[in-house]
XYZ file of C-alpha atoms in Angstrom:
651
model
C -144.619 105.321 31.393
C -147.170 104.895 34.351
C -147.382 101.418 36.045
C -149.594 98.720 34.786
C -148.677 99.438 31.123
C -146.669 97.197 28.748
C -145.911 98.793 25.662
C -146.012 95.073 23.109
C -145.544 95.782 19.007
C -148.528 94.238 17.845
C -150.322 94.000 14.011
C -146.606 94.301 12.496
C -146.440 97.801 12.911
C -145.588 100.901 15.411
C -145.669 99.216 19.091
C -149.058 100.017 20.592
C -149.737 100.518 24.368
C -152.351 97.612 26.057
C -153.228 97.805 29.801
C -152.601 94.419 31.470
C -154.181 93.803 34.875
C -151.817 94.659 37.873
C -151.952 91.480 39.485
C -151.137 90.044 36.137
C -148.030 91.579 35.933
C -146.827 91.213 39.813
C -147.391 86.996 39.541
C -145.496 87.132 35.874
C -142.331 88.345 37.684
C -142.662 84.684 39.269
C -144.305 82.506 37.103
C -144.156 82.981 33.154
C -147.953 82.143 32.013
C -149.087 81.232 28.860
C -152.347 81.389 26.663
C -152.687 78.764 24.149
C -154.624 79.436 20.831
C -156.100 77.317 18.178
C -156.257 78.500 14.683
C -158.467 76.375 11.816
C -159.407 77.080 8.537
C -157.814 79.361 5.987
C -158.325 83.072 5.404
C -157.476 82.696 1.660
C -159.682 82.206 -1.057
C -159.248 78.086 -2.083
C -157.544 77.108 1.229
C -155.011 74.747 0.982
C -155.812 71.431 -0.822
C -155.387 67.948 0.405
C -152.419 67.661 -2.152
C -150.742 70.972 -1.223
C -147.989 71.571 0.966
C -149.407 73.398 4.100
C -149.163 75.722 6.494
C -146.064 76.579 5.034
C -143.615 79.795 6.204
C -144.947 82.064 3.574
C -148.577 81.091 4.096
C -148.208 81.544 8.574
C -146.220 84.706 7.981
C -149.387 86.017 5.705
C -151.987 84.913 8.362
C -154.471 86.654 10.425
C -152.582 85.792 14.064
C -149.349 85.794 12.716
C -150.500 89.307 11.278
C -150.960 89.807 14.909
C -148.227 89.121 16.835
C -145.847 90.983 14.497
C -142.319 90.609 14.591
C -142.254 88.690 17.898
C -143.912 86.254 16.383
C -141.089 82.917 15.747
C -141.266 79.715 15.078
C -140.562 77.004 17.502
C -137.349 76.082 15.788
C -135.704 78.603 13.798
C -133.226 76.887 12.659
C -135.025 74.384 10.860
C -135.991 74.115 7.325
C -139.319 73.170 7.478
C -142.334 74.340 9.962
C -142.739 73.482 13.332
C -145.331 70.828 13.483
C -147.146 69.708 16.697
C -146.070 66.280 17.758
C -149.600 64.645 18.330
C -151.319 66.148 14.540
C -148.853 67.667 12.154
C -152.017 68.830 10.290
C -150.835 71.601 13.127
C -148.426 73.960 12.319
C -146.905 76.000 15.731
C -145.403 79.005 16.138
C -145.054 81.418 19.430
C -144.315 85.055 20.645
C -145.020 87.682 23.641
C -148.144 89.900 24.278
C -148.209 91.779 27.896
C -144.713 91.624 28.561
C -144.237 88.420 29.943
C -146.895 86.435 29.186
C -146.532 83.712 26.298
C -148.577 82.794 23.478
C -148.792 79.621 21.960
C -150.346 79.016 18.477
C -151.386 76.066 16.407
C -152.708 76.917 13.362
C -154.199 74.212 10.570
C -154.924 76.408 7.404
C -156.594 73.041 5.902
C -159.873 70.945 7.442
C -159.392 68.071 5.082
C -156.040 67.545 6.997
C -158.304 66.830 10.343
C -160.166 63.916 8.976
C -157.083 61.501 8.886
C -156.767 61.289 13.113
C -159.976 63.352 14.721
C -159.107 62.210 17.975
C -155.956 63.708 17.579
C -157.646 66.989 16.829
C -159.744 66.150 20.093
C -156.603 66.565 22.293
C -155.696 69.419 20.677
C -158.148 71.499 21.149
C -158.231 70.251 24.827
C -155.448 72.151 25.569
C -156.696 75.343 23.588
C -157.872 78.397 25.861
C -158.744 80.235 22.256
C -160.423 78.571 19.222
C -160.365 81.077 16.385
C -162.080 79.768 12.769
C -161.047 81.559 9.973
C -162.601 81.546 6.189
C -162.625 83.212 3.282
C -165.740 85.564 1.948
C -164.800 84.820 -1.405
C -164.638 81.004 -0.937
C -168.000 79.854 -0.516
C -167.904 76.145 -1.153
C -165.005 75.861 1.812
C -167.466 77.930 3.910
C -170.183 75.198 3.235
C -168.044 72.191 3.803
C -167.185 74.067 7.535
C -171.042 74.701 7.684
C -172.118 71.179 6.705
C -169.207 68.611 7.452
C -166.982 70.444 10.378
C -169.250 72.790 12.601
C -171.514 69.759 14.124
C -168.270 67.890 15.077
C -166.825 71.018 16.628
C -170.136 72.124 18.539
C -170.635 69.548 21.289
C -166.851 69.736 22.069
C -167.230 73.545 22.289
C -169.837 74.015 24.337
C -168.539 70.975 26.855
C -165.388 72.431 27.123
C -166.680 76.539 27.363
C -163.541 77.519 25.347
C -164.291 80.755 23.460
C -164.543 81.057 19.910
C -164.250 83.752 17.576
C -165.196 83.196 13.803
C -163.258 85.550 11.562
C -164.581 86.420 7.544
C -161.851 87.671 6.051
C -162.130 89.856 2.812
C -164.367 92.323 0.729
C -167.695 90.557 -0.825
C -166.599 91.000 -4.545
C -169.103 93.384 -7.106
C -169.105 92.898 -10.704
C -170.797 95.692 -11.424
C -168.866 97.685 -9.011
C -165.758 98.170 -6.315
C -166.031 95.994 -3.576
C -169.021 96.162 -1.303
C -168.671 95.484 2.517
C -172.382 95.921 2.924
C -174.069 93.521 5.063
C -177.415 94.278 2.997
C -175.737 93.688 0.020
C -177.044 90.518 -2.084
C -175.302 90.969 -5.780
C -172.388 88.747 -4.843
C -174.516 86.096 -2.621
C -173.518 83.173 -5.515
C -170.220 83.492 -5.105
C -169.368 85.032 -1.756
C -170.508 84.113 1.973
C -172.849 86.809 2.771
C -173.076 88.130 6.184
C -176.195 86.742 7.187
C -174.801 83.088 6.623
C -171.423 83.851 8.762
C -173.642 84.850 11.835
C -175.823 82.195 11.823
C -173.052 80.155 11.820
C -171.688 82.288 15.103
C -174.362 81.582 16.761
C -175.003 77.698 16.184
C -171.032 77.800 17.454
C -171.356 80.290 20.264
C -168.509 82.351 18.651
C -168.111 86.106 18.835
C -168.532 87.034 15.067
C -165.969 89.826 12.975
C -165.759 90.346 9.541
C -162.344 91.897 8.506
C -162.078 93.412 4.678
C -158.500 92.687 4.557
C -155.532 91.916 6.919
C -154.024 95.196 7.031
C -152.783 96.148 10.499
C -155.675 98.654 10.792
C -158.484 96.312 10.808
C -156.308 92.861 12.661
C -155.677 95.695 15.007
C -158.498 97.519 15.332
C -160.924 94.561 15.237
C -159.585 91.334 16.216
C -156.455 92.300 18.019
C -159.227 94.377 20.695
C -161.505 91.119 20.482
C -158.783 88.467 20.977
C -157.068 90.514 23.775
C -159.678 90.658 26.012
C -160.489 87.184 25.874
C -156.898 86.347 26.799
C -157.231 88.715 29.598
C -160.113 86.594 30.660
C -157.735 83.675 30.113
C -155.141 85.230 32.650
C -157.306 86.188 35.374
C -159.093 82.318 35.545
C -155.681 80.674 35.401
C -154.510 83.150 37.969
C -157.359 82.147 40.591
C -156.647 78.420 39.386
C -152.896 78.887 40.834
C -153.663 79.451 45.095
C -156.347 76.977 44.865
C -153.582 74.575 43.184
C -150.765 75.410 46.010
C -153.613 75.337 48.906
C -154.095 71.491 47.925
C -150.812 70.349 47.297
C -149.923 71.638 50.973
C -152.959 69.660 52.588
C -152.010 66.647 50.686
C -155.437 66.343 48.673
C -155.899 63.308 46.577
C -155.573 64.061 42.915
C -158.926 63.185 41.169
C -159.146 59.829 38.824
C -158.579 60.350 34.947
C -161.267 59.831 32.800
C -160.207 58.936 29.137
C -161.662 59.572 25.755
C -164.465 57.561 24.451
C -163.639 55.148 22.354
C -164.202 56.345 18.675
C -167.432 55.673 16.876
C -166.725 53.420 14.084
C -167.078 55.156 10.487
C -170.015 54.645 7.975
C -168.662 54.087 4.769
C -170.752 55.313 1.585
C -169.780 53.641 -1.948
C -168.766 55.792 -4.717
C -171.709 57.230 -7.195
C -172.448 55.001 -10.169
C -175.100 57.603 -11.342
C -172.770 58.339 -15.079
C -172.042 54.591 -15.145
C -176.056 53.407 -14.709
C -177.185 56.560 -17.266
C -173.880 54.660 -19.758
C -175.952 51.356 -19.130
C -179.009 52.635 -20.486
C -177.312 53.810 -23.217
C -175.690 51.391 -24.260
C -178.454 48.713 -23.157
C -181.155 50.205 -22.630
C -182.787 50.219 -26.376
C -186.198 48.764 -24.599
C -187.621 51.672 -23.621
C -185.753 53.987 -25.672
C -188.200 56.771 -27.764
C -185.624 58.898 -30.093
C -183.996 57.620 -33.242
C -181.323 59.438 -35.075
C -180.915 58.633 -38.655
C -178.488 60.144 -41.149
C -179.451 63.141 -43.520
C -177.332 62.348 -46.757
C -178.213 58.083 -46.928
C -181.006 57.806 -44.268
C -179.382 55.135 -42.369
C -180.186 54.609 -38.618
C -177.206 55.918 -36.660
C -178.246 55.090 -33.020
C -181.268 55.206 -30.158
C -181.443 57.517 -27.113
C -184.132 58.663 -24.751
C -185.958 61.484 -24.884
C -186.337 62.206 -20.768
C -182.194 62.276 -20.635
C -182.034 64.414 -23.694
C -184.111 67.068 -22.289
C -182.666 66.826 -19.420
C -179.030 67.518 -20.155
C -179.530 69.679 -23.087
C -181.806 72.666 -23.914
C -181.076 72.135 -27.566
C -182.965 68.795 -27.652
C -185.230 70.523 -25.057
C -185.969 72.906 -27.594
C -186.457 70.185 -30.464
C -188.430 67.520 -28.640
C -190.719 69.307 -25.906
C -193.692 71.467 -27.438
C -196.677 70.281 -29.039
C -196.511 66.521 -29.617
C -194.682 64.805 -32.234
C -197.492 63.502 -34.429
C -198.876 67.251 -34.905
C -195.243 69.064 -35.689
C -194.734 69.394 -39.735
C -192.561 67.485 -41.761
C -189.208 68.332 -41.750
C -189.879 71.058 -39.108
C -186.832 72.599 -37.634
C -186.243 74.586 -34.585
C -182.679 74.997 -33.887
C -181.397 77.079 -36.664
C -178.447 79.338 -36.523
C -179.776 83.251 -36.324
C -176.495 83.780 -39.034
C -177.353 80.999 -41.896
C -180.042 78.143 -42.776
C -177.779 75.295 -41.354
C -179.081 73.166 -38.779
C -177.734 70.448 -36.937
C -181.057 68.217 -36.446
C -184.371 68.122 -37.401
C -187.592 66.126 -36.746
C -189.376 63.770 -39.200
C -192.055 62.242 -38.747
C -192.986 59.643 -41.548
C -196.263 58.851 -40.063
C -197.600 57.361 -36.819
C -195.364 54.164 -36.070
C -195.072 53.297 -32.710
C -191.656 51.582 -31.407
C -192.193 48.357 -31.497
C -191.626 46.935 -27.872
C -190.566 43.234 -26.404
C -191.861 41.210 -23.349
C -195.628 42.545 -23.601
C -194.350 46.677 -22.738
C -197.359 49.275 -23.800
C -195.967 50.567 -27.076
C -194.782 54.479 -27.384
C -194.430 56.952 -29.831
C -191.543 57.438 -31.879
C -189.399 60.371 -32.407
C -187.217 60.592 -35.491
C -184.312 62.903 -35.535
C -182.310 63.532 -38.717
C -178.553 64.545 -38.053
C -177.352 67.068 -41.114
C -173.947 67.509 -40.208
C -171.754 65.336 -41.221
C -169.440 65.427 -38.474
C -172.256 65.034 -35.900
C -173.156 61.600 -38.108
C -169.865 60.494 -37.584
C -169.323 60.993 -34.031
C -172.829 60.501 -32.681
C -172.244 58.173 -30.083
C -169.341 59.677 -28.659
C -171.472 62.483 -28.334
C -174.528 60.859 -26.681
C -172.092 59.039 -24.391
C -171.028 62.214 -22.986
C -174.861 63.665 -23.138
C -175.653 60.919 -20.732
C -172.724 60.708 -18.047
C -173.624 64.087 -17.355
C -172.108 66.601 -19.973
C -169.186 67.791 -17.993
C -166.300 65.437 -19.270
C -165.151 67.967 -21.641
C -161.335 66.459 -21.550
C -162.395 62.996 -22.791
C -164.925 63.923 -25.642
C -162.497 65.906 -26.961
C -159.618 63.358 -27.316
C -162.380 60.760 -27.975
C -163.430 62.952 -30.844
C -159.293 64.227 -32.057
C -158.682 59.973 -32.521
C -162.007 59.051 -34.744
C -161.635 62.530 -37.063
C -157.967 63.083 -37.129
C -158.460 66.924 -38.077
C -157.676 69.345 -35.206
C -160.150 72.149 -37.425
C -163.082 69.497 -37.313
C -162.945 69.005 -33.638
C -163.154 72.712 -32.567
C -165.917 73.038 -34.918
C -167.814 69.821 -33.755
C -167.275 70.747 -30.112
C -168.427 74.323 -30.446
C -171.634 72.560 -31.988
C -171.619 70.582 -29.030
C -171.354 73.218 -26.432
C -174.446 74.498 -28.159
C -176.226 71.235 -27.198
C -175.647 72.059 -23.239
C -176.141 75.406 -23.386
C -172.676 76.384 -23.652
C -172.355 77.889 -27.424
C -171.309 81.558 -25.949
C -168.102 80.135 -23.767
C -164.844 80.571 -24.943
C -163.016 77.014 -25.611
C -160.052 77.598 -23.583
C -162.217 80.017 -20.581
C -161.925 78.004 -17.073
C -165.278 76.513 -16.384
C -166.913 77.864 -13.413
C -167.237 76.248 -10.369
C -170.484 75.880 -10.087
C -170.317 74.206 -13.802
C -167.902 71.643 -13.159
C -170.214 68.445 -11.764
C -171.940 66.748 -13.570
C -176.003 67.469 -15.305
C -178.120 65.684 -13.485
C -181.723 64.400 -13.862
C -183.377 66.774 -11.453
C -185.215 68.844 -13.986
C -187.257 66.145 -14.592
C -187.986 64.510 -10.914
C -191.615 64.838 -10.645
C -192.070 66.463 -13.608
C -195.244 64.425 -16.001
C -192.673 65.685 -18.949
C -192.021 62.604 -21.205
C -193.655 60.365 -18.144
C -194.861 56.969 -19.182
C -195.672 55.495 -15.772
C -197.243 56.716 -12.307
C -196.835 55.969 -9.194
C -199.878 55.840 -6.598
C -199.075 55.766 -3.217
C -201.381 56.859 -0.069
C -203.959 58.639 -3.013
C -200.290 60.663 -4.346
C -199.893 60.714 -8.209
C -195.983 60.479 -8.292
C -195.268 60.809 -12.246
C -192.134 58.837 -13.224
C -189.545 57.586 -16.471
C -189.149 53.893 -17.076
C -185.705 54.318 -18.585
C -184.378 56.103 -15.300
C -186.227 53.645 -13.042
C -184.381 50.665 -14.670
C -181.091 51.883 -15.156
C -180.493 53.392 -11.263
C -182.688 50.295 -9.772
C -182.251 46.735 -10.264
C -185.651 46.143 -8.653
C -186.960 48.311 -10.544
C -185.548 46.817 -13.923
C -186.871 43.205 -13.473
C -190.403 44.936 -12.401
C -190.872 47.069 -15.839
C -188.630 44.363 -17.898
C -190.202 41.234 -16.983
C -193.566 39.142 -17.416
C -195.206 40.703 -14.840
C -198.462 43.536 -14.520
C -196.052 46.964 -13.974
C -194.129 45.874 -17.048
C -197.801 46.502 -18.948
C -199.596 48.785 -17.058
C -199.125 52.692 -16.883
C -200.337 53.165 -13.432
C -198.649 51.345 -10.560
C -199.253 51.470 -7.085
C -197.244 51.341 -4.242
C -197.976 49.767 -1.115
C -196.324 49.866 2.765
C -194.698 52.825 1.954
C -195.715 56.691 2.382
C -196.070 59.220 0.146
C -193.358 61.770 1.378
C -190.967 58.348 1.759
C -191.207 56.844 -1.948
C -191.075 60.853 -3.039
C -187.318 60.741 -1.258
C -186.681 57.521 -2.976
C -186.835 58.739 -6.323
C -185.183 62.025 -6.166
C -182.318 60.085 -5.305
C -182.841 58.414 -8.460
C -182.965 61.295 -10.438
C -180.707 63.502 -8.263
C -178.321 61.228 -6.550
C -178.653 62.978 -3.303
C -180.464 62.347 -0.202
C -181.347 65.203 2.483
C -184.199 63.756 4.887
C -185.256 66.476 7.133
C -185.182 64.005 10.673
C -183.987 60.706 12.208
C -187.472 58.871 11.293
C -187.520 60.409 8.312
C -183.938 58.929 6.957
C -185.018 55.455 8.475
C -187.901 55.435 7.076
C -185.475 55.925 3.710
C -183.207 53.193 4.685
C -185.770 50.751 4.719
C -187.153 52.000 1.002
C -184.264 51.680 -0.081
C -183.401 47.865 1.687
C -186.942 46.966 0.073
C -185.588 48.341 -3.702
C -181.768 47.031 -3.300
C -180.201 50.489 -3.665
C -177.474 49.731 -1.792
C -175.630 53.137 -1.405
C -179.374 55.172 -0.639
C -179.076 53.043 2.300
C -175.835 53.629 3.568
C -176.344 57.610 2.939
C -179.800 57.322 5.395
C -177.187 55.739 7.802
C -174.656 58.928 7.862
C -178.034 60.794 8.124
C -178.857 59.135 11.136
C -175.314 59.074 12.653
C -175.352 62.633 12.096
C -178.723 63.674 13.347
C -177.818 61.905 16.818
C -174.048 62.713 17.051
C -175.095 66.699 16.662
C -177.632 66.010 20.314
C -176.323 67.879 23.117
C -176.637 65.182 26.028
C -179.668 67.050 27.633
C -181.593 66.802 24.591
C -180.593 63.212 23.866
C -181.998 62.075 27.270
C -185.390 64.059 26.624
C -185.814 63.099 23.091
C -188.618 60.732 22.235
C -186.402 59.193 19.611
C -185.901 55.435 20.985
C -182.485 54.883 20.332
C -183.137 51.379 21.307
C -185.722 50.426 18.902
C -183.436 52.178 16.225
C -181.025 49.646 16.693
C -183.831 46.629 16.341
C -184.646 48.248 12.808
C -181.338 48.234 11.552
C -180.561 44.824 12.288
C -184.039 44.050 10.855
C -183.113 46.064 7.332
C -179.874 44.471 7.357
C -178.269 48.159 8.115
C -174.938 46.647 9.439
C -172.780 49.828 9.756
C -175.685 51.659 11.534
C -176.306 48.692 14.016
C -172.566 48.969 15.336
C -172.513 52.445 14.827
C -175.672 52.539 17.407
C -173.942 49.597 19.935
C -171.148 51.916 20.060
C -173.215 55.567 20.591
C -175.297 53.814 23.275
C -172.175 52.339 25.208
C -170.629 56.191 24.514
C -173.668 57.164 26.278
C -174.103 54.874 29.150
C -175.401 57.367 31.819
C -177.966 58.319 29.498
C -179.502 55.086 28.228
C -178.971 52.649 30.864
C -181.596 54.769 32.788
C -184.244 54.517 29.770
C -187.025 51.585 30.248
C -185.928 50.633 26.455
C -182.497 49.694 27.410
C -183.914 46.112 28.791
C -185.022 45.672 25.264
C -181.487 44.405 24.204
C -180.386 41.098 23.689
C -177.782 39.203 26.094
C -174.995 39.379 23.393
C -175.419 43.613 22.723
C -175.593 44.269 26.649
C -172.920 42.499 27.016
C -170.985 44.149 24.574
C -171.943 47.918 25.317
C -170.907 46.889 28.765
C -167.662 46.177 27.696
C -167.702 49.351 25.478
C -169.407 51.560 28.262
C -167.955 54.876 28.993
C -167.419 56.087 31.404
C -165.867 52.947 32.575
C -166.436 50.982 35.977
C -163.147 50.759 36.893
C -163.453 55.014 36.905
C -166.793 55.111 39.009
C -164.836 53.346 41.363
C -162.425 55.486 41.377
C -164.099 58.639 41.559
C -166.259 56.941 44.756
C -163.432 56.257 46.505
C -161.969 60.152 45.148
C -165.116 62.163 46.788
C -164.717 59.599 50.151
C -161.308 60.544 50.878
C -162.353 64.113 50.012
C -164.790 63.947 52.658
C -162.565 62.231 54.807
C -160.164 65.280 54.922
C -162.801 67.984 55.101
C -164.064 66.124 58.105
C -160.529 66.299 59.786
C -160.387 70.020 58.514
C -163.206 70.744 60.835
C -162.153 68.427 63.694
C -159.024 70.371 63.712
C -160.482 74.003 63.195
């Protein structure tokens, strides 16, 4: 074999031949170096839950590095039972082997990114001492991809790109084809719902500054082939820098140089805490109390007794079947007894409208009346477990579990339940699922209101704001808004009126404001944007709106690069005033804190005199970096003067 060649065994099979540089190989003989890599994420498809053991043996000795370091890849203590862990996170799992001979390679690998929120900083030091960052994810897991995406990517990017480490992102796995064998296709959308297509996996390269592969499986051709080429010459990279670091190192231990002053960590931002949802428990409310502006009655078909009231706008919204039934022409010109929901295999039917002339629903505290809708239940198993069923209807039709054993304890018959909860899969759309399929994942949340945010569909009040017509639902308004409940249920003009205007607010803002009503979510598309959200929401009391505009805006500046935050127009400064003003408490520390983070860049800014006496006094005592270090690096770069200066003298 000529010199300059180490024959390694790499990708678990036959030993493969990689040229190492010379000089690598003449300073190894004397010093033993070492490349340290950082592994995150999981190339399986589902990961490893927060529950779940991980990063256990079989799960390493199945992964993409340990797939490429072979069989000189070991653990850092064989003899024990369980993984090696790293001391500072044992999120990290560690393991270590040989590539070029001599030279040693150190992983930590963390197949799970829930495991990194308990201790981020942690994580920070970490990946401090990584030289590599490789990402890993699964094609087939597209909801893990997201959360990376969404949650993980802007925490990682500043600390990237300060650092320089390279990254490589790594899809592992074939894009799955119902209609055919697996396609590897970059072009290729018919899997896009369930798999990350490629487009998706480079943009996310790029926002990182990652070198992007895509491996079909981890055989040893493609971890070979692909990444082992990719990751090698990276590390080669690796060598070569620490291998000019090492003279320069020697040179200034013999002159005596002074060792540079240590600059610590920031001090960590404090979290903003968001409230759990109440959206099922506020649609229950309605429900259950909401009989005021309710518009469907359900009576029974045998005795004609009233069996309950309900609301048309949630109805349709949940279910097609009462989509179907209620939304058409209007109810005073359908026929009597007119029935649209029929099996295609037999005259039964489930419901059917009656309309016994032109009553409105009679209405308290001075509300407009409305019209009626009368809905006769024919099935006698329906009639008896009505409001079990509406109850489920209205916390979002996805508690399949509970209806059922809500259902087994009233009828006692195990043949009636699968027959009344095949007739209720029919009501959501479901009739043609099996009763014991898995639900898919993209079925499992909860039905939300969103089909009818901004929709005039079973409207009964608008909204004018800036010359906007903003059509709206009482019954939603009052049960997600308290505000909103004494406005339309009390003595006063909205309660009567159909139009209702809307003052000190924009358009685009109020439009946010309700499709968190209907939607629970909250996306604004800036900083201004979300605070202009936050203070909607202060003026209307919804209490956890407001806290998600402040992880918006926590967000939104956290993901700045420092260049950008110093040019920006935002005004951090006068941020700060309005949260104090909207009683945003979480987002006022959170700011005290980013500002003091980012001393250098604020202190300069003519808004910074704008604080009070109390807050500059306490992002002085919060500012980073510290005094105490400016000191020291002053005194640092005058003894380092000092010596060059006798250097010369000397020369």
């Amino acid at each position: 074999m000529r010199p300059g060649k180490r024959r390694i065994p790499v990708f678990g099979g036959p030993a493969a031949e990689v040229r190492a540089p010379r000089a690598l190989i003449q300073r190894s003989v004397v010093v033993i170096m070492s490349v340290h890599i950082v592994a995150l994420g999981s190339e399986c498809p589902g990961g490893v839950g927060p529950g779940d053991e991980t990063a256990g043996p079989g799960q390493v000795q199945g992964g993409l590095l340990w797939s490429y370091l072979g069989h000189g890849a070991r653990e850092l203590d064989p003899n024990s039972v369980t993984p090696s862990r790293h001391p500072l996170n044992p999120a990290f799992m560690e393991y270590q082997s040989r590539v070029f001979g001599d030279v040693r390679v150190m992983v930590r690998d963390c197949p799970s990114w829930d495991l990194l929120d308990s201790d981020w900083a942690s994580v920070r030091s970490v990946l401090e001492q990584a030289d590599i960052v490789v990402i890993k994810y699964s094609v087939n897991d597209k909801l893990a991809f997201q959360q990376v995406r969404n949650v993980y990517a802007p925490r990682l990017r500043p600390l990237l790109r300060h650092w320089g480490v390279p990254v490589i992102l790594v899809a592992v796995g074939a894009r799955l084809n119902d209609e055919g064998p697996p396609c590897t296709c970059p072009l290729c959308a018919s899997d896009w719902s369930s798999c990350v297509p490629h487009s998706e996996g480079l943009q996310l390269s790029r926002d990182l500054g990652a070198t992007y592969l895509e491996l079909p499986s981890l055989n040893n051709f493609f971890v070979g082939r692909y990444f082992g080429s990719v990751l090698e010459y990276f590390m080669i990279q690796c060598l070569k820098q620490k291998a000019k670091e090492r003279p320069d190192k020697r040179r200034g231990q013999r002159f005596n140089e002074p060792r540079p002053p240590h600059l610590d960590q920031p001090a960590r931002l404090p979290p903003v805490r968001v409230e759990e949802s109440t959206f099922s428990q506020d649609l229950q409310w309605l429900l259950e109390r909401g009989v005021q502006f309710a518009d469907v009655a359900f009576y029974a078909g045998d005795s004609g007794k009233e069996l309950g009231w309900a609301h048309a706008s949630v109805l349709c919204a949940v279910s097609p079947y009462f989509r179907q039934l209620l939304v058409g022409r209007q109810a005073w010109e359908r026929p009597v007894s007119r029935c649209t929901c029929r099996d295609r295999d037999g005259p039964h039917s489930l419901l059917s409208t009656w309309d016994g002339g032109i009553d409105d629903l009679p209405r308290a505290d001075g509300h407009p009346p409305g019209h009626l809708s009368r809905l006769v239940v024919k099935d006698p198993l329906l009639c008896l477990c009505l409001w079990e069923t509406l109850m489920f209807l209205y916390r979002g039709a996805w508690e399949w579990e509970y209806l059922e054993e809500a259902i087994a304890e009233k009828l006692k018959n195990p043949l009636a339940v699968a027959q009344l909860m095949d007739r209720i899969r029919s009501f959501v759309g479901r009739e043609k699922a099996s009763r014991d399929a898995p639900t898919p994942r993209s079925q499992q949340g909860p039905l939300t209101l969103g089909s009818l945010f901004n929709s005039p569909l079973y409207s009964d009040v608008i909204f004018m704001v800036q010359g906007s017509v903003l059509p709206a639902h009482r019954a939603v308004l009052v049960a997600r808004c308290d505000v909103m409940a004494a406005m339309f249920s009390g003595k006063y003009a909205e309660a009567r009126s159909r139009v209702v205007p809307i003052h000190g607010v924009s358009s685009d803002t109020f439009l946010a404001f309700l499709e968190y009503l209907y939607t629970d979510t909250c996306c604004p598309a800036s900083v201004l944007q979300a605070m202009a959200v936050l203070v909607c929401a202060e003026m209307y009391q919804v209490k956890r709106l407001q806290h998600l505009c402040e992880v918006c805006v926590c967000a939104y500046l956290q993901s700045m690069p420092s260049r950008e935050l110093a040019s920006t127009g935002i005004s951090v400064i006068r941020l700060l005033r309005r949260a104090k003003c909207h009683n945003a408490d979480q987002l006022y520390v959170w700011l005290l804190h980013f500002i003091a983070n980012n001393y250098l860049i604020f202190s300069h800014k003519p808004d910074f005199l704008e604080l009070s006496d109390e807050e500059r006094e306490q992002v002085e005592r919060l500012r980073w970096p510290s005094r105490g270090y400016l000191q020291e690096l002053s005194e640092y770069q005058q003894r380092r003067r000092q010596i060059r200066k006798s250097r010369c003298s000397i020369m």
